[in-house]
Amino acid sequence: MGEEKPTRIVLQNSHQIDPYSLDEAIGVGAYAAIAKIVEEKISPADVIETVKASGLRGRGGAGFPTGLKWSFTATDDQVYVICNADEGEPGTFKDRLILEVDPHRLIEGMMIAGYAVGATVGFVYVRGEYALSIERMSTAVQAARKAGLLGKSILGSGFSFDIEIKKGAGAYVCGEETSLIESIEGKRGYPRLKPPYPGAVGLWDKPTVVNNVETLANVPPILLHGAEWFRSVGTEKCPGTKVYTLLGHVERPGLTEAPMGTKLQDLIETCGGGVKDGKAFKAALIGGAAGAFVCADCLDKPMDFDSLQELSAVLGSGAILVLNEDASIVDLLDGILSFFKHESCGQCVPCRGGTVALKTLSERVRNGTGTLADLDKMIEIAETMQAMSLCPLGQSPILPIQTALRHFRAEFEARLNAAGSAPVA
Ligand SMILES: Cc1cc2nc3c(=O)[nH]c(=O)nc-3n(C[C@H](O)[C@H](O)[C@H](O)COP(=O)(O)O)c2cc1C
Ligand code: SF4
């Protein structure tokens, strides 16, 4: 091994190179991993083994092992790779930055994924509002094509791969992999029932690998430096780094890349400059709207997929909204439930009706006209949605509701009491 332990992997080239320049990207190592693979004739199976050995887990939210996903992908005359750059989770904009600062890294990650699973075509499904990302990515694809790094028989290897960019139209549910596939096919973005998973039946019914931008951006350095190098940072079960979006009541909001397992307190203090205006920390919402509220007890807990699961929370896309002592959890939860009501695609009844009912109850609590029983009703409805909804969007509201009420029930009760007597039912 003998290589230095990395501190930054994904954002290593951020602001170090001109994102419009292929030469500058090559100067810092772009396309060296794919060149190594084809020149040394490393087999697709060995590429998958290296990614498996690295322990890389998907950064799109669920943390599914990437190498395992690739190994599950069926073989066929046509296989596709999709890079999920929809990024609709509120408070998340990490993928946008990766696309903007290092588009060639992503192209190479997709190429390696394509080589591993036998795909010749890749799609980048990117949030339509990300105009600069789209422009830089398109420029990079054209430059790579012109240089023979995309297209037929790349570097004379016989391996062919090309990339097309598709713009999303702003629906949160289209970040879900099967609705994203429907959307690329030109249909309404309704999620499909799973199984079958995209690895078996995906785009135009062909095997399809869907990976997040950050996941794919980790792949070239893993192939170049090896699995052990990647494992030298992060935790045993969650190796590597995570790109976090740190927002809310911190002195320096923004993006930061830190090793998996970094404590919440360290992220807030070191990366965020501490809680804004010297106020006390009250809570953090981790993982966006579909995430969990955690309180001060969690400040010294490591941030990674498994550690957060032990706390009944989720890492999700890595969005961290820090809330100070003045923040209202009642108002914030109401905003989250407005979001779910707005974004439910309406395909299945539990979510279509449930998101409306949750918003109605939450609004009553928020303006003080509800009852204490409304709080239990919210849990009951969200639990039913969790059990009965067709896709994870409808299964999501339970987590913010449950964690808000677990840690801050007194605040909800106080809101009801402040408006007069809070009847039990
Ligand atoms: C409602 C919803 C929205 C999602 N939005 C995104 C997204 O914007 N980006 C993303 O990578 N994954 C998103 N996902 C997860 C994807 O379905 C999929 O699991 C992910 O792209 C797989 O990539 P990974 O294995 O690299 O994490 C979303 C899931 C749901 C249920
Ligand atoms: S759970 Fe919600 S978003 Fe998912 S399919 Fe049903 S209605 Fe659509």
Coordinates of C-alpha atoms and ligand atoms in Angstrom, one line a residue:
M1 CA 0.0 0.0 0.0
G2 CA 2.3 2.7 1.3
E3 CA 0.0 5.5 0.1
E4 CA -1.1 8.4 2.3
K5 CA -4.4 8.2 4.1
P6 CA -6.8 10.4 2.2
T7 CA -8.6 13.2 3.8
R8 CA -10.7 14.2 0.8
I9 CA -11.6 11.7 -1.9
V10 CA -14.7 12.9 -3.7
L11 CA -13.9 16.6 -3.6
Q12 CA -10.2 16.1 -3.9
N13 CA -10.1 18.3 -7.1
S14 CA -12.6 20.8 -6.0
H15 CA -11.3 24.3 -7.1
Q16 CA -7.9 22.7 -8.0
I17 CA -8.8 22.4 -11.7
D18 CA -10.7 24.2 -14.3
P19 CA -13.8 22.0 -14.7
Y20 CA -14.0 22.9 -18.4
S21 CA -10.5 21.6 -19.1
L22 CA -10.0 17.9 -20.0
D23 CA -6.2 18.5 -19.9
E24 CA -6.3 19.8 -16.3
A25 CA -8.5 16.9 -15.3
I26 CA -6.1 14.4 -16.8
G27 CA -3.2 16.3 -15.1
V28 CA -4.7 15.3 -11.7
G29 CA -5.3 11.7 -12.7
A30 CA -8.7 11.6 -14.5
Y31 CA -9.1 8.5 -16.7
A32 CA -6.0 6.8 -15.1
A33 CA -8.2 4.2 -13.5
I34 CA -10.1 3.2 -16.6
A35 CA -6.8 3.3 -18.6
K36 CA -5.2 0.9 -16.0
I37 CA -8.2 -1.4 -16.2
V38 CA -8.1 -1.7 -20.0
E39 CA -4.3 -1.7 -20.3
E40 CA -3.8 -4.4 -17.7
K41 CA -6.9 -6.2 -18.9
I42 CA -8.4 -6.4 -15.5
S43 CA -11.6 -8.4 -15.9
P44 CA -15.0 -7.0 -15.1
A45 CA -15.3 -9.6 -12.3
D46 CA -12.1 -8.4 -10.7
V47 CA -13.3 -4.8 -10.9
I48 CA -16.4 -5.8 -9.1
E49 CA -14.3 -7.7 -6.5
T50 CA -12.2 -4.6 -5.8
V51 CA -15.3 -2.4 -5.3
K52 CA -16.7 -5.1 -3.0
A53 CA -13.5 -5.3 -1.1
S54 CA -13.4 -1.5 -0.7
G55 CA -16.7 -1.7 1.2
L56 CA -18.1 1.3 -0.8
R57 CA -21.8 1.8 0.1
G58 CA -24.2 3.8 -2.0
R59 CA -24.3 7.5 -1.1
G60 CA -27.9 8.0 -2.5
G61 CA -29.4 7.3 0.9
A62 CA -29.8 3.6 1.6
G63 CA -26.1 2.7 1.9
F64 CA -26.4 -0.5 -0.2
P65 CA -23.0 -2.1 -1.0
T66 CA -22.0 -0.9 -4.5
G67 CA -20.0 -4.0 -5.5
L68 CA -22.8 -6.3 -4.5
K69 CA -25.3 -4.3 -6.5
W70 CA -23.0 -4.6 -9.6
S71 CA -22.6 -8.3 -9.0
F72 CA -26.4 -8.7 -8.9
T73 CA -26.8 -7.0 -12.3
A74 CA -28.0 -9.5 -14.9
T75 CA -26.2 -10.0 -18.2
D76 CA -28.0 -9.2 -21.4
D77 CA -27.4 -7.9 -24.9
Q78 CA -28.0 -4.4 -23.5
V79 CA -27.3 -3.2 -20.0
Y80 CA -27.5 0.4 -18.8
V81 CA -25.8 2.5 -16.2
I82 CA -27.7 5.4 -14.7
C83 CA -26.2 8.1 -12.6
N84 CA -28.8 9.5 -10.3
A85 CA -28.2 13.3 -10.1
D86 CA -31.8 14.2 -9.4
E87 CA -31.0 15.4 -5.9
G88 CA -34.5 16.5 -4.8
E89 CA -34.0 16.0 -1.0
P90 CA -34.5 19.3 0.7
G91 CA -31.2 20.7 2.0
T92 CA -29.0 18.5 -0.2
F93 CA -26.8 19.9 -2.9
K94 CA -23.7 17.8 -2.7
D95 CA -24.2 16.1 -6.1
R96 CA -24.5 19.5 -7.8
L97 CA -21.1 20.5 -6.5
I98 CA -19.5 17.2 -7.6
L99 CA -20.9 17.7 -11.1
E100 CA -19.8 21.3 -11.2
V101 CA -16.2 20.9 -10.0
D102 CA -15.1 17.5 -11.3
P103 CA -17.4 16.3 -14.2
H104 CA -14.7 14.0 -15.6
R105 CA -14.5 12.1 -12.3
L106 CA -18.2 11.2 -12.7
I107 CA -17.7 10.2 -16.4
E108 CA -14.9 7.9 -15.4
G109 CA -17.0 6.4 -12.5
M110 CA -19.8 5.7 -15.0
M111 CA -17.4 4.1 -17.5
I112 CA -15.9 1.8 -14.8
A113 CA -19.5 0.8 -13.7
G114 CA -20.3 0.2 -17.4
Y115 CA -17.2 -1.9 -17.9
A116 CA -18.0 -3.9 -14.7
V117 CA -21.6 -4.8 -15.6
G118 CA -21.3 -5.0 -19.4
A119 CA -23.1 -1.7 -20.2
T120 CA -22.3 0.4 -23.3
V121 CA -24.7 3.3 -22.6
G122 CA -25.0 5.5 -19.5
F123 CA -27.5 8.2 -18.6
V124 CA -27.0 11.1 -16.2
Y125 CA -30.4 12.0 -14.9
V126 CA -29.9 15.4 -13.5
R127 CA -32.2 17.8 -11.7
G128 CA -33.4 20.3 -14.4
E129 CA -32.7 23.4 -12.2
Y130 CA -29.0 22.5 -12.1
A131 CA -28.1 24.5 -15.2
L132 CA -24.4 24.9 -14.4
S133 CA -24.0 21.2 -13.7
I134 CA -25.7 20.3 -16.9
E135 CA -23.5 22.7 -18.9
R136 CA -20.3 21.5 -17.3
M137 CA -21.2 17.9 -17.6
S138 CA -22.3 18.3 -21.3
T139 CA -19.0 20.1 -22.0
A140 CA -17.0 17.3 -20.3
V141 CA -18.9 14.6 -22.2
Q142 CA -18.2 16.3 -25.5
A143 CA -14.5 16.7 -24.7
A144 CA -14.1 13.1 -23.6
R145 CA -15.8 11.9 -26.8
K146 CA -13.6 14.1 -28.9
A147 CA -10.5 12.7 -27.2
G148 CA -11.6 9.1 -27.7
L149 CA -12.3 8.6 -24.0
L150 CA -16.0 8.0 -24.7
G151 CA -17.4 6.2 -27.7
K152 CA -16.4 3.1 -29.6
S153 CA -13.4 0.9 -28.5
I154 CA -12.1 3.3 -25.8
L155 CA -8.2 3.5 -25.9
G156 CA -8.3 0.8 -28.5
S157 CA -9.5 -1.7 -25.9
G158 CA -12.7 -3.0 -27.6
F159 CA -14.7 -1.5 -24.7
S160 CA -17.3 1.0 -25.9
F161 CA -19.3 3.3 -23.7
D162 CA -21.1 6.6 -24.2
I163 CA -23.1 8.9 -22.0
E164 CA -26.4 10.9 -22.5
I165 CA -27.7 13.6 -20.2
K166 CA -31.4 13.7 -19.3
K167 CA -33.0 16.5 -17.4
G168 CA -35.5 15.9 -14.6
A169 CA -38.5 18.1 -14.3
G170 CA -38.4 18.7 -10.5
A171 CA -40.4 15.9 -8.9
Y172 CA -38.9 14.6 -5.7
V173 CA -40.2 11.1 -6.4
C174 CA -38.3 10.9 -9.7
G175 CA -35.1 10.5 -7.6
E176 CA -36.5 7.1 -6.7
E177 CA -34.7 4.7 -9.1
T178 CA -37.8 3.1 -10.7
S179 CA -39.7 6.4 -11.2
L180 CA -36.4 7.9 -12.6
I181 CA -36.4 5.0 -15.1
E182 CA -40.0 5.6 -16.0
S183 CA -39.1 9.3 -16.5
I184 CA -36.2 8.5 -18.8
E185 CA -38.5 6.2 -20.8
G186 CA -40.7 9.3 -21.4
K187 CA -43.5 8.3 -19.1
R188 CA -45.0 9.9 -16.0
G189 CA -42.6 9.3 -13.0
Y190 CA -44.6 6.7 -11.1
P191 CA -42.5 4.3 -9.0
R192 CA -42.6 0.7 -10.0
L193 CA -43.3 -2.2 -7.6
K194 CA -40.1 -3.9 -6.5
P195 CA -39.1 -6.7 -7.1
P196 CA -38.1 -6.9 -9.8
Y197 CA -35.2 -4.6 -9.1
P198 CA -33.6 -2.5 -11.8
G199 CA -30.6 -4.8 -11.8
A200 CA -32.9 -7.5 -13.4
V201 CA -35.6 -5.4 -15.1
G202 CA -34.7 -1.7 -15.5
L203 CA -34.6 0.8 -18.3
W204 CA -36.6 -0.5 -21.3
D205 CA -36.8 -3.7 -19.3
K206 CA -33.1 -4.3 -19.5
P207 CA -30.7 -4.8 -16.5
T208 CA -29.8 -1.4 -15.2
V209 CA -27.4 -0.2 -12.5
V210 CA -28.6 3.0 -10.8
N211 CA -26.0 4.8 -8.6
N212 CA -25.7 8.1 -7.0
V213 CA -23.3 10.8 -8.1
E214 CA -21.2 10.6 -5.0
T215 CA -21.0 6.8 -5.1
L216 CA -19.7 6.8 -8.7
A217 CA -17.3 9.6 -7.9
N218 CA -15.6 7.3 -5.3
V219 CA -15.0 4.5 -7.9
P220 CA -12.0 5.8 -9.9
P221 CA -9.7 6.4 -6.9
I222 CA -10.7 3.0 -5.5
L223 CA -9.6 1.3 -8.7
L224 CA -6.5 3.4 -8.9
H225 CA -5.3 3.1 -5.3
G226 CA -6.9 -0.2 -4.2
A227 CA -9.5 -1.3 -1.7
E228 CA -7.1 -1.1 1.3
W229 CA -6.4 2.5 0.6
F230 CA -10.1 3.3 0.6
R231 CA -10.6 1.3 3.8
S232 CA -7.9 3.3 5.5
V233 CA -10.4 6.1 6.1
G234 CA -13.8 5.9 7.7
T235 CA -15.2 3.0 9.8
E236 CA -14.9 -0.7 9.2
K237 CA -18.4 -1.1 8.0
C238 CA -18.7 2.3 6.3
P239 CA -15.3 3.0 4.7
G240 CA -14.4 6.2 2.9
T241 CA -15.7 9.7 3.4
K242 CA -19.1 11.4 3.2
V243 CA -20.0 14.7 1.6
Y244 CA -22.3 16.5 4.0
T245 CA -24.5 19.5 3.5
L246 CA -24.4 21.4 6.7
L247 CA -27.2 24.0 7.0
G248 CA -29.3 25.9 9.4
H249 CA -28.0 27.6 12.6
V250 CA -24.3 27.2 12.0
E251 CA -21.7 30.0 11.5
R252 CA -20.5 28.6 8.2
P253 CA -23.2 26.7 6.3
G254 CA -22.1 24.7 3.2
L255 CA -20.6 21.5 2.0
T256 CA -17.9 19.5 3.7
E257 CA -16.3 16.1 3.1
A258 CA -15.3 14.2 6.3
P259 CA -14.5 10.6 7.1
M260 CA -17.4 8.3 7.7
G261 CA -17.9 8.1 11.5
T262 CA -17.0 11.7 12.2
K263 CA -19.0 12.9 15.2
L264 CA -21.9 15.3 14.8
Q265 CA -20.3 17.7 17.2
D266 CA -17.0 17.8 15.2
L267 CA -18.9 18.5 12.0
I268 CA -20.8 21.3 13.6
E269 CA -17.7 22.8 15.4
T270 CA -14.9 22.2 12.9
C271 CA -16.7 22.4 9.6
G272 CA -19.6 24.6 10.5
G273 CA -17.8 26.9 12.9
G274 CA -20.2 26.1 15.7
V275 CA -23.8 27.0 16.4
K276 CA -24.6 30.5 15.1
D277 CA -24.4 33.5 17.4
G278 CA -23.2 31.4 20.3
K279 CA -26.7 30.0 20.9
A280 CA -27.3 26.5 22.4
F281 CA -27.7 23.5 20.2
K282 CA -31.3 22.1 20.3
A283 CA -31.5 19.5 17.6
A284 CA -30.4 18.4 14.1
L285 CA -32.5 17.0 11.3
I286 CA -30.3 14.4 9.7
G287 CA -31.1 13.0 6.2
G288 CA -33.5 15.7 4.9
A289 CA -37.3 15.6 5.0
A290 CA -37.2 11.8 5.1
G291 CA -34.7 12.0 7.9
A292 CA -34.8 12.0 11.7
F293 CA -34.5 14.6 14.5
V294 CA -31.7 14.0 16.9
C295 CA -31.1 15.9 20.1
A296 CA -28.0 16.8 22.1
D297 CA -27.5 13.2 23.2
C298 CA -26.3 12.5 19.7
L299 CA -23.6 15.1 19.5
D300 CA -20.9 12.7 20.4
K301 CA -22.2 9.9 18.2
P302 CA -20.4 8.9 15.0
M303 CA -22.1 9.7 11.7
D304 CA -22.3 6.7 9.5
F305 CA -25.1 4.4 8.1
D306 CA -24.9 1.8 10.9
S307 CA -24.3 4.1 13.9
L308 CA -27.2 6.3 13.0
Q309 CA -29.5 3.3 12.5
E310 CA -28.7 2.2 16.0
L311 CA -30.1 5.6 17.2
S312 CA -33.2 5.0 15.0
A313 CA -32.0 7.7 12.7
V314 CA -30.6 7.7 9.1
L315 CA -27.7 9.2 7.4
G316 CA -29.6 9.5 4.1
S317 CA -28.0 11.8 1.6
G318 CA -26.0 13.5 4.3
A319 CA -28.1 16.6 4.8
I320 CA -27.7 18.1 8.3
L321 CA -30.0 20.9 9.4
V322 CA -28.7 22.3 12.7
L323 CA -31.3 23.9 15.0
N324 CA -30.6 26.2 17.8
E325 CA -32.6 26.8 21.1
D326 CA -35.0 29.2 19.3
A327 CA -36.1 26.8 16.6
S328 CA -39.6 25.4 16.5
I329 CA -39.8 21.7 15.9
V330 CA -43.6 22.1 15.5
D331 CA -43.2 24.5 12.6
L332 CA -40.5 22.5 11.0
L333 CA -42.4 19.3 11.1
D334 CA -45.4 21.1 9.6
G335 CA -43.1 22.3 6.7
I336 CA -41.9 18.7 6.2
L337 CA -45.4 17.4 6.0
S338 CA -46.3 20.1 3.5
F339 CA -43.4 18.8 1.4
F340 CA -44.7 15.2 1.5
K341 CA -48.2 16.3 0.6
H342 CA -46.9 18.3 -2.4
E343 CA -44.5 15.5 -3.6
S344 CA -46.8 12.4 -3.2
C345 CA -47.2 11.2 -6.8
G346 CA -50.8 10.1 -6.0
Q347 CA -50.4 6.6 -7.5
C348 CA -51.3 4.7 -4.3
V349 CA -54.1 5.5 -1.8
P350 CA -52.2 5.2 1.6
C351 CA -49.7 7.9 0.6
R352 CA -52.1 10.0 -1.5
G353 CA -54.7 10.3 1.3
G354 CA -52.2 9.9 4.2
T355 CA -50.0 12.9 3.2
V356 CA -53.1 15.1 3.1
A357 CA -54.4 13.9 6.4
L358 CA -51.0 14.3 8.1
K359 CA -50.7 17.9 6.8
T360 CA -54.3 18.7 8.0
L361 CA -53.6 17.4 11.5
S362 CA -50.2 19.0 11.7
E363 CA -51.6 22.4 10.7
R364 CA -54.2 22.1 13.5
V365 CA -51.5 21.3 16.0
R366 CA -49.4 24.2 14.7
N367 CA -52.1 26.8 15.0
G368 CA -53.3 25.4 18.3
T369 CA -56.8 24.3 17.2
G370 CA -55.9 20.6 17.5
T371 CA -56.1 18.1 20.3
L372 CA -53.6 15.9 22.1
A373 CA -55.2 12.9 20.3
D374 CA -54.1 14.4 17.0
L375 CA -50.5 13.7 17.9
D376 CA -51.3 10.0 18.3
K377 CA -53.4 10.1 15.1
M378 CA -50.4 11.4 13.2
I379 CA -48.3 8.5 14.3
E380 CA -51.0 6.0 13.5
I381 CA -51.5 7.4 10.0
A382 CA -47.8 7.5 9.3
E383 CA -47.4 3.9 10.5
T384 CA -50.2 2.7 8.2
M385 CA -48.5 4.6 5.3
Q386 CA -45.2 2.9 6.2
A387 CA -46.8 -0.5 6.1
M388 CA -49.0 0.0 3.0
S389 CA -47.4 2.5 0.6
L390 CA -46.0 1.4 -2.7
C391 CA -42.7 3.2 -2.6
P392 CA -40.3 4.6 0.1
L393 CA -41.8 8.1 -0.2
G394 CA -45.0 7.1 1.5
Q395 CA -42.9 5.1 4.0
S396 CA -40.9 8.2 5.0
P397 CA -43.1 10.6 7.0
I398 CA -43.1 8.2 10.0
L399 CA -39.4 8.9 10.8
P400 CA -39.5 12.7 11.2
I401 CA -42.9 12.5 13.0
Q402 CA -41.8 9.8 15.4
T403 CA -38.5 11.4 16.2
A404 CA -40.0 14.9 16.6
L405 CA -42.5 13.5 19.1
R406 CA -40.0 11.3 20.8
H407 CA -37.7 14.1 21.7
F408 CA -39.9 17.2 21.7
R409 CA -43.5 16.0 22.5
A410 CA -43.6 18.7 25.3
E411 CA -43.2 21.4 22.7
F412 CA -46.2 20.1 20.7
E413 CA -48.3 19.9 23.9
A414 CA -47.2 23.4 24.8
R415 CA -48.4 24.7 21.4
L416 CA -51.8 23.1 22.0
N417 CA -52.0 24.4 25.6
A418 CA -50.9 27.9 24.6
A419 CA -54.0 28.2 22.4
G420 CA -56.3 27.4 25.3
S421 CA -57.1 24.2 27.0
A422 CA -55.7 21.2 25.1
P423 CA -58.6 18.7 25.0
V424 CA -57.5 15.1 25.0
A425 CA -59.7 14.3 22.0
Ligands
LIG1 C1 -38.4 9.6 -2.9 C2 -37.0 9.2 -3.2 C3 -36.1 10.1 -3.7 C4 -34.8 9.7 -4.0 N1 -34.0 10.6 -4.5 C5 -32.7 10.3 -4.8 C6 -31.8 11.2 -5.4 O1 -32.2 12.4 -5.6 N2 -30.5 10.8 -5.6 C7 -30.1 9.5 -5.4 O2 -29.0 9.2 -5.7 N3 -31.0 8.6 -4.8 C8 -32.2 9.0 -4.5 N4 -33.1 8.0 -4.0 C9 -32.6 6.6 -3.9 C10 -32.6 5.9 -5.2 O3 -33.9 5.2 -5.3 C11 -31.5 4.8 -5.3 O4 -31.6 4.0 -4.2 C12 -30.1 5.4 -5.4 O5 -30.0 6.3 -6.5 C13 -29.1 4.2 -5.6 O6 -27.8 4.7 -5.6 P1 -26.7 4.3 -4.6 O7 -26.7 2.8 -4.5 O8 -25.4 4.7 -5.2 O9 -27.0 4.9 -3.3 C14 -34.4 8.4 -3.7 C15 -35.3 7.4 -3.2 C16 -36.6 7.8 -2.9 C17 -37.5 6.8 -2.3
SF4_2 S1 -46.0 5.9 -1.9 FE1 -46.6 8.0 -2.5 S2 -45.0 8.6 -4.0 FE2 -44.8 6.4 -3.7 S3 -46.1 5.5 -5.3 FE3 -47.4 5.7 -3.6 S4 -48.4 7.8 -3.9 FE4 -46.6 7.7 -5.2

